[in-house]
PDB file of C-alpha atoms in Angstrom:
ATOM      1  CA  UNK A   1      81.640  88.228 138.273  1.00  0.00           C
ATOM      2  CA  UNK A   2      81.332  87.006 134.802  1.00  0.00           C
ATOM      3  CA  UNK A   3      81.163  90.061 133.128  1.00  0.00           C
ATOM      4  CA  UNK A   4      84.269  91.474 135.001  1.00  0.00           C
ATOM      5  CA  UNK A   5      86.498  87.959 133.975  1.00  0.00           C
ATOM      6  CA  UNK A   6      85.316  88.505 130.599  1.00  0.00           C
ATOM      7  CA  UNK A   7      86.408  92.492 130.514  1.00  0.00           C
ATOM      8  CA  UNK A   8      89.687  91.324 132.265  1.00  0.00           C
ATOM      9  CA  UNK A   9      90.339  88.749 129.691  1.00  0.00           C
ATOM     10  CA  UNK A  10      89.637  90.795 126.716  1.00  0.00           C
ATOM     11  CA  UNK A  11      92.109  93.489 128.140  1.00  0.00           C
ATOM     12  CA  UNK A  12      94.380  91.220 128.659  1.00  0.00           C
ATOM     13  CA  UNK A  13      94.000  89.792 124.960  1.00  0.00           C
ATOM     14  CA  UNK A  14      94.068  93.363 123.762  1.00  0.00           C
ATOM     15  CA  UNK A  15      97.558  93.943 125.311  1.00  0.00           C
ATOM     16  CA  UNK A  16      98.616  90.559 124.527  1.00  0.00           C
ATOM     17  CA  UNK A  17      98.453  91.341 120.637  1.00  0.00           C
ATOM     18  CA  UNK A  18      99.156  95.030 120.594  1.00  0.00           C
ATOM     19  CA  UNK A  19     102.257  95.945 119.359  1.00  0.00           C
ATOM     20  CA  UNK A  20     104.964  98.427 120.211  1.00  0.00           C
ATOM     21  CA  UNK A  21     107.284  99.929 117.885  1.00  0.00           C
ATOM     22  CA  UNK A  22     110.645 100.822 120.093  1.00  0.00           C
ATOM     23  CA  UNK A  23     112.184 101.950 116.774  1.00  0.00           C
ATOM     24  CA  UNK A  24     110.886 102.249 112.844  1.00  0.00           C
ATOM     25  CA  UNK A  25     111.688  98.275 111.330  1.00  0.00           C
ATOM     26  CA  UNK A  26     110.995  99.135 107.498  1.00  0.00           C
ATOM     27  CA  UNK A  27     111.172 102.259 105.574  1.00  0.00           C
ATOM     28  CA  UNK A  28     108.619 105.464 104.464  1.00  0.00           C
ATOM     29  CA  UNK A  29     107.821 104.898 108.188  1.00  0.00           C
ATOM     30  CA  UNK A  30     105.825 108.399 106.769  1.00  0.00           C
ATOM     31  CA  UNK A  31     103.218 106.636 105.585  1.00  0.00           C
ATOM     32  CA  UNK A  32     102.141 104.737 108.675  1.00  0.00           C
ATOM     33  CA  UNK A  33     101.116 108.671 110.656  1.00  0.00           C
ATOM     34  CA  UNK A  34      98.007 109.236 109.077  1.00  0.00           C
ATOM     35  CA  UNK A  35      96.530 113.240 109.047  1.00  0.00           C
ATOM     36  CA  UNK A  36      93.690 114.323 110.641  1.00  0.00           C
ATOM     37  CA  UNK A  37      93.348 114.935 114.844  1.00  0.00           C
ATOM     38  CA  UNK A  38      91.057 112.525 115.167  1.00  0.00           C
ATOM     39  CA  UNK A  39      92.738 109.506 113.647  1.00  0.00           C
ATOM     40  CA  UNK A  40      95.523 110.738 115.435  1.00  0.00           C
ATOM     41  CA  UNK A  41      93.973 110.724 118.780  1.00  0.00           C
ATOM     42  CA  UNK A  42      92.257 107.339 117.729  1.00  0.00           C
ATOM     43  CA  UNK A  43      96.061 105.923 117.170  1.00  0.00           C
ATOM     44  CA  UNK A  44      95.151 105.569 113.803  1.00  0.00           C
ATOM     45  CA  UNK A  45      92.172 103.196 114.304  1.00  0.00           C
ATOM     46  CA  UNK A  46      89.943 104.474 112.071  1.00  0.00           C
ATOM     47  CA  UNK A  47      89.681 101.330 109.681  1.00  0.00           C
ATOM     48  CA  UNK A  48      85.786 101.316 110.854  1.00  0.00           C
ATOM     49  CA  UNK A  49      85.368 104.768 110.605  1.00  0.00           C
ATOM     50  CA  UNK A  50      82.319 105.694 108.549  1.00  0.00           C
ATOM     51  CA  UNK A  51      82.119 109.546 107.361  1.00  0.00           C
ATOM     52  CA  UNK A  52      85.307 111.258 108.427  1.00  0.00           C
ATOM     53  CA  UNK A  53      87.503 112.664 105.656  1.00  0.00           C
ATOM     54  CA  UNK A  54      91.146 111.068 106.319  1.00  0.00           C
ATOM     55  CA  UNK A  55      88.972 107.636 107.479  1.00  0.00           C
ATOM     56  CA  UNK A  56      90.294 106.539 103.232  1.00  0.00           C
ATOM     57  CA  UNK A  57      94.140 106.713 104.529  1.00  0.00           C
ATOM     58  CA  UNK A  58      92.842 103.798 106.298  1.00  0.00           C
ATOM     59  CA  UNK A  59      90.043 101.565 103.848  1.00  0.00           C
ATOM     60  CA  UNK A  60      89.653 102.976 100.857  1.00  0.00           C
ATOM     61  CA  UNK A  61      86.305 101.543 100.611  1.00  0.00           C
ATOM     62  CA  UNK A  62      85.133 104.266 103.211  1.00  0.00           C
ATOM     63  CA  UNK A  63      85.244 106.901  99.980  1.00  0.00           C
ATOM     64  CA  UNK A  64      81.701 105.969  98.695  1.00  0.00           C
ATOM     65  CA  UNK A  65      80.232 106.615 102.003  1.00  0.00           C
ATOM     66  CA  UNK A  66      81.164 109.703 102.056  1.00  0.00           C
ATOM     67  CA  UNK A  67      79.353 113.205 103.195  1.00  0.00           C
ATOM     68  CA  UNK A  68      78.187 115.191 100.163  1.00  0.00           C
ATOM     69  CA  UNK A  69      81.536 116.912 100.121  1.00  0.00           C
ATOM     70  CA  UNK A  70      83.915 117.746 102.888  1.00  0.00           C
ATOM     71  CA  UNK A  71      87.645 119.108 103.175  1.00  0.00           C
ATOM     72  CA  UNK A  72      90.111 119.278 105.777  1.00  0.00           C
ATOM     73  CA  UNK A  73      93.297 121.197 106.289  1.00  0.00           C
ATOM     74  CA  UNK A  74      96.445 120.567 109.217  1.00  0.00           C
ATOM     75  CA  UNK A  75      99.798 121.417 110.302  1.00  0.00           C
ATOM     76  CA  UNK A  76     101.557 120.074 113.109  1.00  0.00           C
ATOM     77  CA  UNK A  77     105.027 120.850 114.458  1.00  0.00           C
ATOM     78  CA  UNK A  78     106.567 118.029 116.770  1.00  0.00           C
ATOM     79  CA  UNK A  79     109.649 117.608 118.205  1.00  0.00           C
ATOM     80  CA  UNK A  80     113.418 118.144 116.534  1.00  0.00           C
ATOM     81  CA  UNK A  81     111.576 120.226 114.572  1.00  0.00           C
ATOM     82  CA  UNK A  82     109.596 117.939 112.188  1.00  0.00           C
ATOM     83  CA  UNK A  83     106.704 119.146 110.512  1.00  0.00           C
ATOM     84  CA  UNK A  84     103.814 117.729 108.727  1.00  0.00           C
ATOM     85  CA  UNK A  85     100.744 119.095 106.699  1.00  0.00           C
ATOM     86  CA  UNK A  86      97.621 117.854 105.183  1.00  0.00           C
ATOM     87  CA  UNK A  87      95.048 119.274 102.621  1.00  0.00           C
ATOM     88  CA  UNK A  88      92.386 116.704 101.805  1.00  0.00           C
ATOM     89  CA  UNK A  89      89.220 116.885  99.875  1.00  0.00           C
ATOM     90  CA  UNK A  90      86.217 114.741  98.926  1.00  0.00           C
ATOM     91  CA  UNK A  91      83.181 115.459  97.178  1.00  0.00           C
ATOM     92  CA  UNK A  92      79.880 113.468  95.489  1.00  0.00           C
ATOM     93  CA  UNK A  93      80.054 113.256  91.842  1.00  0.00           C
ATOM     94  CA  UNK A  94      77.541 112.263  89.032  1.00  0.00           C
ATOM     95  CA  UNK A  95      79.361 109.762  86.740  1.00  0.00           C
ATOM     96  CA  UNK A  96      77.288 108.111  84.393  1.00  0.00           C
ATOM     97  CA  UNK A  97      76.778 104.644  86.003  1.00  0.00           C
ATOM     98  CA  UNK A  98      75.687 106.600  89.614  1.00  0.00           C
ATOM     99  CA  UNK A  99      75.037 109.587  91.480  1.00  0.00           C
ATOM    100  CA  UNK A 100      76.236 108.396  94.332  1.00  0.00           C
ATOM    101  CA  UNK A 101      80.027 107.857  93.019  1.00  0.00           C
ATOM    102  CA  UNK A 102      83.004 110.077  95.247  1.00  0.00           C
ATOM    103  CA  UNK A 103      86.079 111.320  94.323  1.00  0.00           C
ATOM    104  CA  UNK A 104      88.972 112.139  97.031  1.00  0.00           C
ATOM    105  CA  UNK A 105      92.535 114.365  96.669  1.00  0.00           C
ATOM    106  CA  UNK A 106      94.943 114.488  99.138  1.00  0.00           C
ATOM    107  CA  UNK A 107      98.142 115.969  99.546  1.00  0.00           C
ATOM    108  CA  UNK A 108     100.491 115.104 102.542  1.00  0.00           C
ATOM    109  CA  UNK A 109     104.081 116.768 103.316  1.00  0.00           C
ATOM    110  CA  UNK A 110     106.364 115.847 106.138  1.00  0.00           C
ATOM    111  CA  UNK A 111     109.780 118.023 106.411  1.00  0.00           C
ATOM    112  CA  UNK A 112     112.516 118.378 108.736  1.00  0.00           C
ATOM    113  CA  UNK A 113     114.235 121.979 108.321  1.00  0.00           C
ATOM    114  CA  UNK A 114     118.328 122.000 107.943  1.00  0.00           C
ATOM    115  CA  UNK A 115     119.941 120.359 110.258  1.00  0.00           C
ATOM    116  CA  UNK A 116     123.700 119.493 111.050  1.00  0.00           C
ATOM    117  CA  UNK A 117     124.079 116.411 113.312  1.00  0.00           C
ATOM    118  CA  UNK A 118     128.289 116.570 112.697  1.00  0.00           C
ATOM    119  CA  UNK A 119     129.170 120.436 114.561  1.00  0.00           C
ATOM    120  CA  UNK A 120     129.983 121.965 110.999  1.00  0.00           C
ATOM    121  CA  UNK A 121     131.993 118.846 109.696  1.00  0.00           C
ATOM    122  CA  UNK A 122     129.428 118.112 106.833  1.00  0.00           C
ATOM    123  CA  UNK A 123     126.876 120.552 104.926  1.00  0.00           C
ATOM    124  CA  UNK A 124     123.502 121.365 106.285  1.00  0.00           C
ATOM    125  CA  UNK A 125     120.722 118.069 105.605  1.00  0.00           C
ATOM    126  CA  UNK A 126     117.630 118.273 105.373  1.00  0.00           C
ATOM    127  CA  UNK A 127     114.566 115.393 104.174  1.00  0.00           C
ATOM    128  CA  UNK A 128     110.781 115.494 103.385  1.00  0.00           C
ATOM    129  CA  UNK A 129     108.064 113.294 101.942  1.00  0.00           C
ATOM    130  CA  UNK A 130     105.243 113.589  99.899  1.00  0.00           C
ATOM    131  CA  UNK A 131     102.309 111.960  99.276  1.00  0.00           C
ATOM    132  CA  UNK A 132      99.525 113.085  96.681  1.00  0.00           C
ATOM    133  CA  UNK A 133      96.726 110.957  96.361  1.00  0.00           C
ATOM    134  CA  UNK A 134      93.123 110.748  94.028  1.00  0.00           C
ATOM    135  CA  UNK A 135      90.744 108.273  95.201  1.00  0.00           C
ATOM    136  CA  UNK A 136      86.865 106.538  93.532  1.00  0.00           C
ATOM    137  CA  UNK A 137      84.898 105.427  95.629  1.00  0.00           C
ATOM    138  CA  UNK A 138      80.949 103.706  94.898  1.00  0.00           C
ATOM    139  CA  UNK A 139      78.478 102.448  96.931  1.00  0.00           C
ATOM    140  CA  UNK A 140      77.760  99.067  96.147  1.00  0.00           C
ATOM    141  CA  UNK A 141      73.861  99.253  96.121  1.00  0.00           C
ATOM    142  CA  UNK A 142      73.232  96.572  93.505  1.00  0.00           C
ATOM    143  CA  UNK A 143      74.871  94.252  95.927  1.00  0.00           C
ATOM    144  CA  UNK A 144      73.971  95.532  99.311  1.00  0.00           C
ATOM    145  CA  UNK A 145      72.316  99.490 100.136  1.00  0.00           C
ATOM    146  CA  UNK A 146      75.539  98.868 103.067  1.00  0.00           C
ATOM    147  CA  UNK A 147      78.471  97.947 101.206  1.00  0.00           C
ATOM    148  CA  UNK A 148      81.156 100.382  99.270  1.00  0.00           C
ATOM    149  CA  UNK A 149      84.165  99.499  97.215  1.00  0.00           C
ATOM    150  CA  UNK A 150      87.174 102.358  96.730  1.00  0.00           C
ATOM    151  CA  UNK A 151      89.998 102.664  94.862  1.00  0.00           C
ATOM    152  CA  UNK A 152      92.569 105.381  95.275  1.00  0.00           C
ATOM    153  CA  UNK A 153      96.096 105.910  93.441  1.00  0.00           C
ATOM    154  CA  UNK A 154      99.105 107.486  95.659  1.00  0.00           C
ATOM    155  CA  UNK A 155     102.156 108.806  94.283  1.00  0.00           C
ATOM    156  CA  UNK A 156     104.891 108.864  96.858  1.00  0.00           C
ATOM    157  CA  UNK A 157     108.498 110.966  97.196  1.00  0.00           C
ATOM    158  CA  UNK A 158     110.807 110.864  99.707  1.00  0.00           C
ATOM    159  CA  UNK A 159     114.036 113.287 100.119  1.00  0.00           C
ATOM    160  CA  UNK A 160     116.986 113.097 102.216  1.00  0.00           C
ATOM    161  CA  UNK A 161     119.704 115.468 101.120  1.00  0.00           C
ATOM    162  CA  UNK A 162     120.688 114.937  97.990  1.00  0.00           C
ATOM    163  CA  UNK A 163     118.828 111.844  97.676  1.00  0.00           C
ATOM    164  CA  UNK A 164     115.720 110.638  96.752  1.00  0.00           C
ATOM    165  CA  UNK A 165     113.384 107.749  95.899  1.00  0.00           C
ATOM    166  CA  UNK A 166     110.213 107.782  94.691  1.00  0.00           C
ATOM    167  CA  UNK A 167     106.900 104.875  93.868  1.00  0.00           C
ATOM    168  CA  UNK A 168     103.574 104.979  92.593  1.00  0.00           C
ATOM    169  CA  UNK A 169     100.985 102.734  95.308  1.00  0.00           C
ATOM    170  CA  UNK A 170      97.292 101.404  94.306  1.00  0.00           C
ATOM    171  CA  UNK A 171      95.164 100.965  97.505  1.00  0.00           C
ATOM    172  CA  UNK A 172      91.550  99.352  97.511  1.00  0.00           C
ATOM    173  CA  UNK A 173      88.926  98.656 100.229  1.00  0.00           C
ATOM    174  CA  UNK A 174      85.763  97.064 100.651  1.00  0.00           C
ATOM    175  CA  UNK A 175      83.285  98.521 103.598  1.00  0.00           C
ATOM    176  CA  UNK A 176      79.930  97.450 105.150  1.00  0.00           C
ATOM    177  CA  UNK A 177      78.560  98.877 107.490  1.00  0.00           C
ATOM    178  CA  UNK A 178      75.843  98.485 109.676  1.00  0.00           C
ATOM    179  CA  UNK A 179      72.192  99.174 109.134  1.00  0.00           C
ATOM    180  CA  UNK A 180      72.259 100.429 112.651  1.00  0.00           C
TER     181      UNK A 180
END
């Protein structure tokens, strides 16, 4: 009975503190939809993913524990003719300070084909978002064999018809995996 009560309380806490977005509350919402079928199936809950190629989008610290080399390409067409594509590559490289350094390169694209929501009163319009990123990860074996540090830089560009915005971004993450 005590186990059942604990499970029910855990589920209630999860639902109480979960957030459902009825609308987008900020710009660049494209950055919230992470690439890869595994991440999408897990509702983007990959902050603790160990060696998946897409996990560094959630936590750059995972780069340090990636496999020897990985790559992924994906394409998804959603409703209303929205589509996205991704190309991601990562590998171990030998650096002067370590033979276990890893790098990642990624390209994410989301677009909307030309559309007309004015019944011909205005010209057709289109929209797209692009993110190009590069990351570097390093296991911190001098502290612990289970700790990794990762950094990545990103360039983001968003276009809506004749309007365009862009920004450079920087992420850093620390990742600790258990010995098990």
